[in-house]
Short mmCIF file of C-alpha atoms in Angstrom, two decimals:
data_model
loop_
_atom_site.label_atom_id
_atom_site.label_comp_id
_atom_site.label_asym_id
_atom_site.label_seq_id
_atom_site.Cartn_x
_atom_site.Cartn_y
_atom_site.Cartn_z
CA UNK A 1 90.70 66.41 95.55
CA UNK A 2 93.93 67.48 93.88
CA UNK A 3 96.68 68.16 96.33
CA UNK A 4 99.70 70.80 96.10
CA UNK A 5 102.18 67.97 94.87
CA UNK A 6 99.62 66.89 91.99
CA UNK A 7 99.19 70.57 91.03
CA UNK A 8 103.09 71.47 91.18
CA UNK A 9 103.47 68.43 88.90
CA UNK A 10 100.96 69.43 86.45
CA UNK A 11 102.62 72.68 86.09
CA UNK A 12 106.01 71.83 86.00
CA UNK A 13 105.23 69.67 83.17
CA UNK A 14 103.42 72.92 81.28
CA UNK A 15 106.35 74.68 82.16
CA UNK A 16 108.88 72.04 80.46
CA UNK A 17 106.52 71.82 77.48
CA UNK A 18 106.40 75.42 76.64
CA UNK A 19 110.42 75.94 77.21
CA UNK A 20 110.74 72.92 74.69
CA UNK A 21 108.53 74.49 72.13
CA UNK A 22 110.22 77.96 72.52
CA UNK A 23 113.40 76.24 72.14
CA UNK A 24 112.74 74.73 69.15
CA UNK A 25 110.91 77.79 67.49
CA UNK A 26 114.30 79.92 68.17
CA UNK A 27 116.62 77.51 67.59
CA UNK A 28 118.55 78.89 70.25
CA UNK A 29 119.11 76.99 73.93
CA UNK A 30 117.62 79.07 76.85
CA UNK A 31 119.70 80.11 80.10
CA UNK A 32 118.36 77.69 82.64
CA UNK A 33 118.59 79.39 86.30
CA UNK A 34 117.68 77.33 89.23
CA UNK A 35 117.00 79.01 92.67
CA UNK A 36 115.80 78.52 96.19
CA UNK A 37 112.99 80.20 98.31
CA UNK A 38 114.96 81.90 100.75
CA UNK A 39 112.10 82.46 103.30
CA UNK A 40 110.90 78.75 103.12
CA UNK A 41 111.37 75.78 101.02
CA UNK A 42 111.12 75.29 97.45
CA UNK A 43 112.40 77.43 94.68
CA UNK A 44 111.88 77.59 90.91
CA UNK A 45 113.55 77.46 87.33
CA UNK A 46 113.61 80.63 85.13
CA UNK A 47 114.49 80.16 81.48
CA UNK A 48 115.33 82.91 79.56
CA UNK A 49 116.21 84.15 76.08
CA UNK A 50 118.36 87.16 75.66
CA UNK A 51 119.20 88.28 71.85
CA UNK A 52 118.57 85.20 70.08
CA UNK A 53 117.01 84.61 66.76
CA UNK A 54 113.42 84.63 67.14
CA UNK A 55 113.23 85.99 70.75
CA UNK A 56 114.86 89.17 71.27
CA UNK A 57 114.17 88.98 75.37
CA UNK A 58 111.75 86.42 77.10
CA UNK A 59 111.43 83.63 79.45
CA UNK A 60 109.30 81.05 81.14
CA UNK A 61 109.18 80.94 84.87
CA UNK A 62 108.28 78.08 87.15
CA UNK A 63 108.20 78.17 90.84
CA UNK A 64 106.81 76.01 93.99
CA UNK A 65 107.19 77.38 97.14
CA UNK A 66 106.23 76.47 100.74
CA UNK A 67 106.42 78.85 103.84
CA UNK A 68 105.55 78.92 107.25
CA UNK A 69 104.21 82.44 107.70
CA UNK A 70 103.14 84.64 105.10
CA UNK A 71 104.98 87.84 104.10
CA UNK A 72 103.35 91.00 105.56
CA UNK A 73 102.35 92.28 102.11
CA UNK A 74 100.61 88.97 101.10
CA UNK A 75 98.70 88.81 104.64
CA UNK A 76 97.57 92.21 104.14
CA UNK A 77 96.64 91.52 100.39
CA UNK A 78 95.01 88.47 101.21
CA UNK A 79 93.51 88.88 104.46
CA UNK A 80 94.92 86.26 106.29
CA UNK A 81 96.80 85.75 109.58
CA UNK A 82 100.57 86.15 108.93
CA UNK A 83 101.44 82.88 111.00
CA UNK A 84 99.64 80.66 108.54
CA UNK A 85 101.50 78.34 106.37
CA UNK A 86 101.15 78.65 102.56
CA UNK A 87 102.09 77.10 99.32
CA UNK A 88 102.01 78.53 96.04
CA UNK A 89 103.01 77.35 92.53
CA UNK A 90 102.80 78.88 89.05
CA UNK A 91 104.27 79.24 85.47
CA UNK A 92 104.38 82.59 83.74
CA UNK A 93 106.02 83.86 80.57
CA UNK A 94 106.41 86.76 78.65
CA UNK A 95 108.04 86.77 75.35
CA UNK A 96 108.95 89.94 73.33
CA UNK A 97 109.91 88.82 69.73
CA UNK A 98 112.59 90.79 67.52
CA UNK A 99 110.49 90.94 64.59
CA UNK A 100 107.53 93.66 64.87
CA UNK A 101 105.16 91.40 62.98
CA UNK A 102 105.19 88.53 65.79
CA UNK A 103 103.41 90.00 68.79
CA UNK A 104 104.42 89.82 72.13
CA UNK A 105 102.93 87.28 74.50
CA UNK A 106 102.01 86.93 78.00
CA UNK A 107 100.63 84.07 79.82
CA UNK A 108 100.29 82.89 83.61
CA UNK A 109 98.75 80.06 85.55
CA UNK A 110 99.04 79.85 89.39
CA UNK A 111 97.90 78.28 92.53
CA UNK A 112 98.19 79.65 96.11
CA UNK A 113 96.86 78.24 99.37
CA UNK A 114 97.01 79.21 102.85
CA UNK A 115 95.13 77.21 105.77
CA UNK A 116 91.94 76.43 104.55
CA UNK A 117 92.13 79.35 101.62
CA UNK A 118 92.98 78.35 98.23
CA UNK A 119 92.46 79.86 94.83
CA UNK A 120 93.56 79.63 90.98
CA UNK A 121 94.22 82.47 88.60
CA UNK A 122 96.00 83.00 85.49
CA UNK A 123 95.41 84.04 81.82
CA UNK A 124 96.89 84.95 78.27
CA UNK A 125 97.14 88.17 76.41
CA UNK A 126 98.56 89.42 72.99
CA UNK A 127 100.34 92.58 72.26
CA UNK A 128 100.82 93.02 68.32
CA UNK A 129 102.39 95.61 66.84
CA UNK A 130 101.03 94.96 63.32
CA UNK A 131 97.38 95.20 63.08
CA UNK A 132 96.36 92.09 61.66
CA UNK A 133 92.56 91.26 62.04
CA UNK A 134 92.57 87.63 61.07
CA UNK A 135 95.25 86.77 63.62
CA UNK A 136 93.40 88.94 66.32
CA UNK A 137 90.11 87.25 65.70
CA UNK A 138 92.17 83.87 65.39
CA UNK A 139 93.34 84.27 68.51
CA UNK A 140 90.27 85.17 70.47
CA UNK A 141 88.55 82.09 68.73
CA UNK A 142 91.26 79.61 70.15
CA UNK A 143 90.64 80.76 73.78
CA UNK A 144 86.66 81.21 73.22
CA UNK A 145 87.04 77.55 72.19
CA UNK A 146 89.27 76.42 74.98
CA UNK A 147 86.85 77.98 77.53
CA UNK A 148 83.73 76.21 76.05
CA UNK A 149 85.54 72.93 76.49
CA UNK A 150 86.54 73.64 79.93
CA UNK A 151 83.30 74.97 80.83
CA UNK A 152 84.22 78.42 81.66
CA UNK A 153 82.69 81.78 80.67
CA UNK A 154 84.79 83.02 78.01
CA UNK A 155 82.95 86.40 77.66
CA UNK A 156 83.37 86.98 81.36
CA UNK A 157 87.20 86.12 81.41
CA UNK A 158 87.78 88.23 78.45
CA UNK A 159 85.77 91.37 79.97
CA UNK A 160 87.97 90.78 82.95
CA UNK A 161 91.14 90.90 80.65
CA UNK A 162 90.11 93.88 79.05
CA UNK A 163 89.46 95.92 82.08
CA UNK A 164 92.72 94.49 84.06
CA UNK A 165 95.37 95.28 80.89
CA UNK A 166 94.31 98.84 80.56
CA UNK A 167 96.63 101.46 81.03
CA UNK A 168 94.67 104.14 82.81
CA UNK A 169 96.94 107.13 82.53
CA UNK A 170 97.15 106.36 78.94
CA UNK A 171 93.34 105.69 78.23
CA UNK A 172 94.28 102.86 76.27
CA UNK A 173 94.64 98.80 76.22
CA UNK A 174 97.95 97.28 76.50
CA UNK A 175 97.38 95.22 73.60
CA UNK A 176 94.39 93.32 72.27
CA UNK A 177 93.56 91.72 75.51
CA UNK A 178 92.48 87.75 75.79
CA UNK A 179 91.21 86.03 79.10
CA UNK A 180 92.12 86.88 82.50
CA UNK A 181 90.66 85.13 85.81
CA UNK A 182 91.82 85.31 89.55
CA UNK A 183 90.55 83.72 92.64
CA UNK A 184 88.77 80.69 91.16
CA UNK A 185 87.80 78.52 94.21
CA UNK A 186 84.74 76.52 93.65
CA UNK A 187 86.03 73.35 92.28
CA UNK A 188 89.58 72.51 92.48
CA UNK A 189 89.23 69.69 90.19
CA UNK A 190 87.83 71.95 87.28
CA UNK A 191 90.02 74.79 88.02
CA UNK A 192 93.19 72.77 87.62
CA UNK A 193 92.18 70.89 84.68
CA UNK A 194 91.33 74.76 82.87
CA UNK A 195 94.40 76.26 83.69
CA UNK A 196 96.73 73.06 83.12
CA UNK A 197 94.60 73.04 79.71
CA UNK A 198 95.41 76.77 79.17
CA UNK A 199 99.28 76.18 79.64
CA UNK A 200 99.11 73.08 77.51
CA UNK A 201 97.23 75.27 74.58
CA UNK A 202 99.96 77.81 74.52
CA UNK A 203 102.15 76.20 71.84
CA UNK A 204 99.28 75.53 69.45
CA UNK A 205 98.20 79.12 69.91
CA UNK A 206 101.34 81.20 69.43
CA UNK A 207 103.07 78.79 66.56
CA UNK A 208 100.82 80.30 64.06
CA UNK A 209 101.49 83.70 64.83
CA UNK A 210 105.46 82.89 64.74
CA UNK A 211 104.90 80.81 61.50
CA UNK A 212 103.29 83.18 59.48
CA UNK A 213 105.25 86.49 60.70
CA UNK A 214 108.80 85.72 61.63
CA UNK A 215 110.35 85.79 57.97
CA UNK A 216 108.72 89.03 57.15
CA UNK A 217 111.00 91.90 56.29
CA UNK A 218 110.07 95.14 58.55
CA UNK A 219 111.16 98.73 58.20
CA UNK A 220 113.24 100.96 60.44
CA UNK A 221 109.86 102.82 61.20
CA UNK A 222 108.17 99.68 62.26
CA UNK A 223 110.87 98.72 64.37
CA UNK A 224 110.70 102.17 65.95
CA UNK A 225 106.92 101.78 66.53
CA UNK A 226 107.37 98.44 68.33
CA UNK A 227 110.19 100.03 70.75
CA UNK A 228 107.69 102.74 71.29
CA UNK A 229 104.70 100.60 71.94
CA UNK A 230 106.78 98.40 74.42
CA UNK A 231 107.58 101.56 76.54
CA UNK A 232 103.80 101.09 77.27
CA UNK A 233 104.04 97.67 78.09
CA UNK A 234 106.90 98.71 80.57
CA UNK A 235 104.51 101.26 82.05
CA UNK A 236 101.99 98.73 82.82
CA UNK A 237 104.05 96.16 84.44
CA UNK A 238 105.77 98.55 86.86
CA UNK A 239 102.63 100.53 87.40
CA UNK A 240 99.74 98.18 87.73
CA UNK A 241 100.58 94.65 87.29
CA UNK A 242 99.71 92.95 90.35
CA UNK A 243 102.11 89.95 90.24
CA UNK A 244 105.00 92.45 89.58
CA UNK A 245 103.89 94.90 92.56
CA UNK A 246 103.28 91.89 94.90
CA UNK A 247 106.59 90.30 94.04
CA UNK A 248 108.34 93.53 94.55
CA UNK A 249 106.52 94.35 98.08
CA UNK A 250 106.96 90.85 99.58
CA UNK A 251 111.14 90.59 98.63
CA UNK A 252 110.47 88.15 95.85
CA UNK A 253 113.22 86.92 93.55
CA UNK A 254 113.77 90.30 91.54
CA UNK A 255 115.63 88.76 88.41
CA UNK A 256 112.34 86.27 88.14
CA UNK A 257 110.02 89.16 88.41
CA UNK A 258 111.47 91.95 86.16
CA UNK A 259 112.26 89.03 83.72
CA UNK A 260 109.03 90.31 81.81
CA UNK A 261 110.53 93.38 80.65
CA UNK A 262 111.72 94.04 77.28
CA UNK A 263 115.75 94.27 76.56
CA UNK A 264 114.88 97.78 74.60
CA UNK A 265 112.00 100.29 74.54
CA UNK A 266 111.76 103.78 73.53
CA UNK A 267 109.84 106.78 74.84
CA UNK A 268 108.84 109.65 72.71
CA UNK A 269 107.51 112.94 73.81
CA UNK A 270 103.95 113.58 72.84
CA UNK A 271 103.80 111.42 69.67
CA UNK A 272 101.07 109.49 68.14
CA UNK A 273 101.18 107.74 64.45
CA UNK A 274 99.88 109.72 61.32
CA UNK A 275 96.40 109.01 60.19
CA UNK A 276 95.78 106.33 57.80
CA UNK A 277 98.97 104.34 58.84
CA UNK A 278 98.92 100.58 60.21
CA UNK A 279 99.98 102.03 63.59
CA UNK A 280 97.43 104.50 63.16
CA UNK A 281 94.75 101.93 62.95
CA UNK A 282 96.56 99.72 65.93
CA UNK A 283 96.17 102.78 68.22
CA UNK A 284 92.83 104.10 67.50
CA UNK A 285 91.13 100.77 67.11
CA UNK A 286 92.80 97.61 68.36
CA UNK A 287 94.04 99.18 71.40
CA UNK A 288 90.73 100.91 72.13
#
């Protein structure tokens, strides 16, 4: 059975693979920030792009931490005694491209153990600003094929994703979904293989979206709509996202937690796109 060091090593390799891919795609070096876990041992590596060529704001996090007693917020959430030693490791990323034709993407894979309790979680979802049915379809087909190769239930993970990335107060999806899973704890070897496969598949899934769209010219109206939709991304992350809320409640490293927020976002009062526009199609079809 896989041990904590083996899982950490597998995830660290995913982190390096994705970081190298994004650096190559952007042509700009990332800022690397190494940090130590103040409440125990271990730490992490945060790699960030800001105001780069392709990526206006984005980053890829890796962490592997050990502690002797769970933070109260974690003990309450997981229903585990606070005096239980724990280990957690994972990779998370959010990429906000500059060009509205290139979708925003989020992915994470994670593992947690405390005493005899352990589980895996993760997922990937896409947030486009221009509705392109072929690209949306290809994204989901790639995830379906990945799940089938790993013996996972794509339909279930997709449904879970749709339900999770839902902005209740706006009555709309954050994006076009993907897959999302949590508390996988039936087969450690299988779950490690699945989460690692998802991490390693990221480059191949996202590369076509970059290649097809990064050079497209966009209008000021498309840029304004991108910034408007980014505000909904911010609302979800600060109001509903479990990882963000848990990180804030448990005293996590704030810079890494809020790395997912875009550099620029706009809020507009009571605004909706006009009928017949691509923005209206995205809002009324893709995000429902």
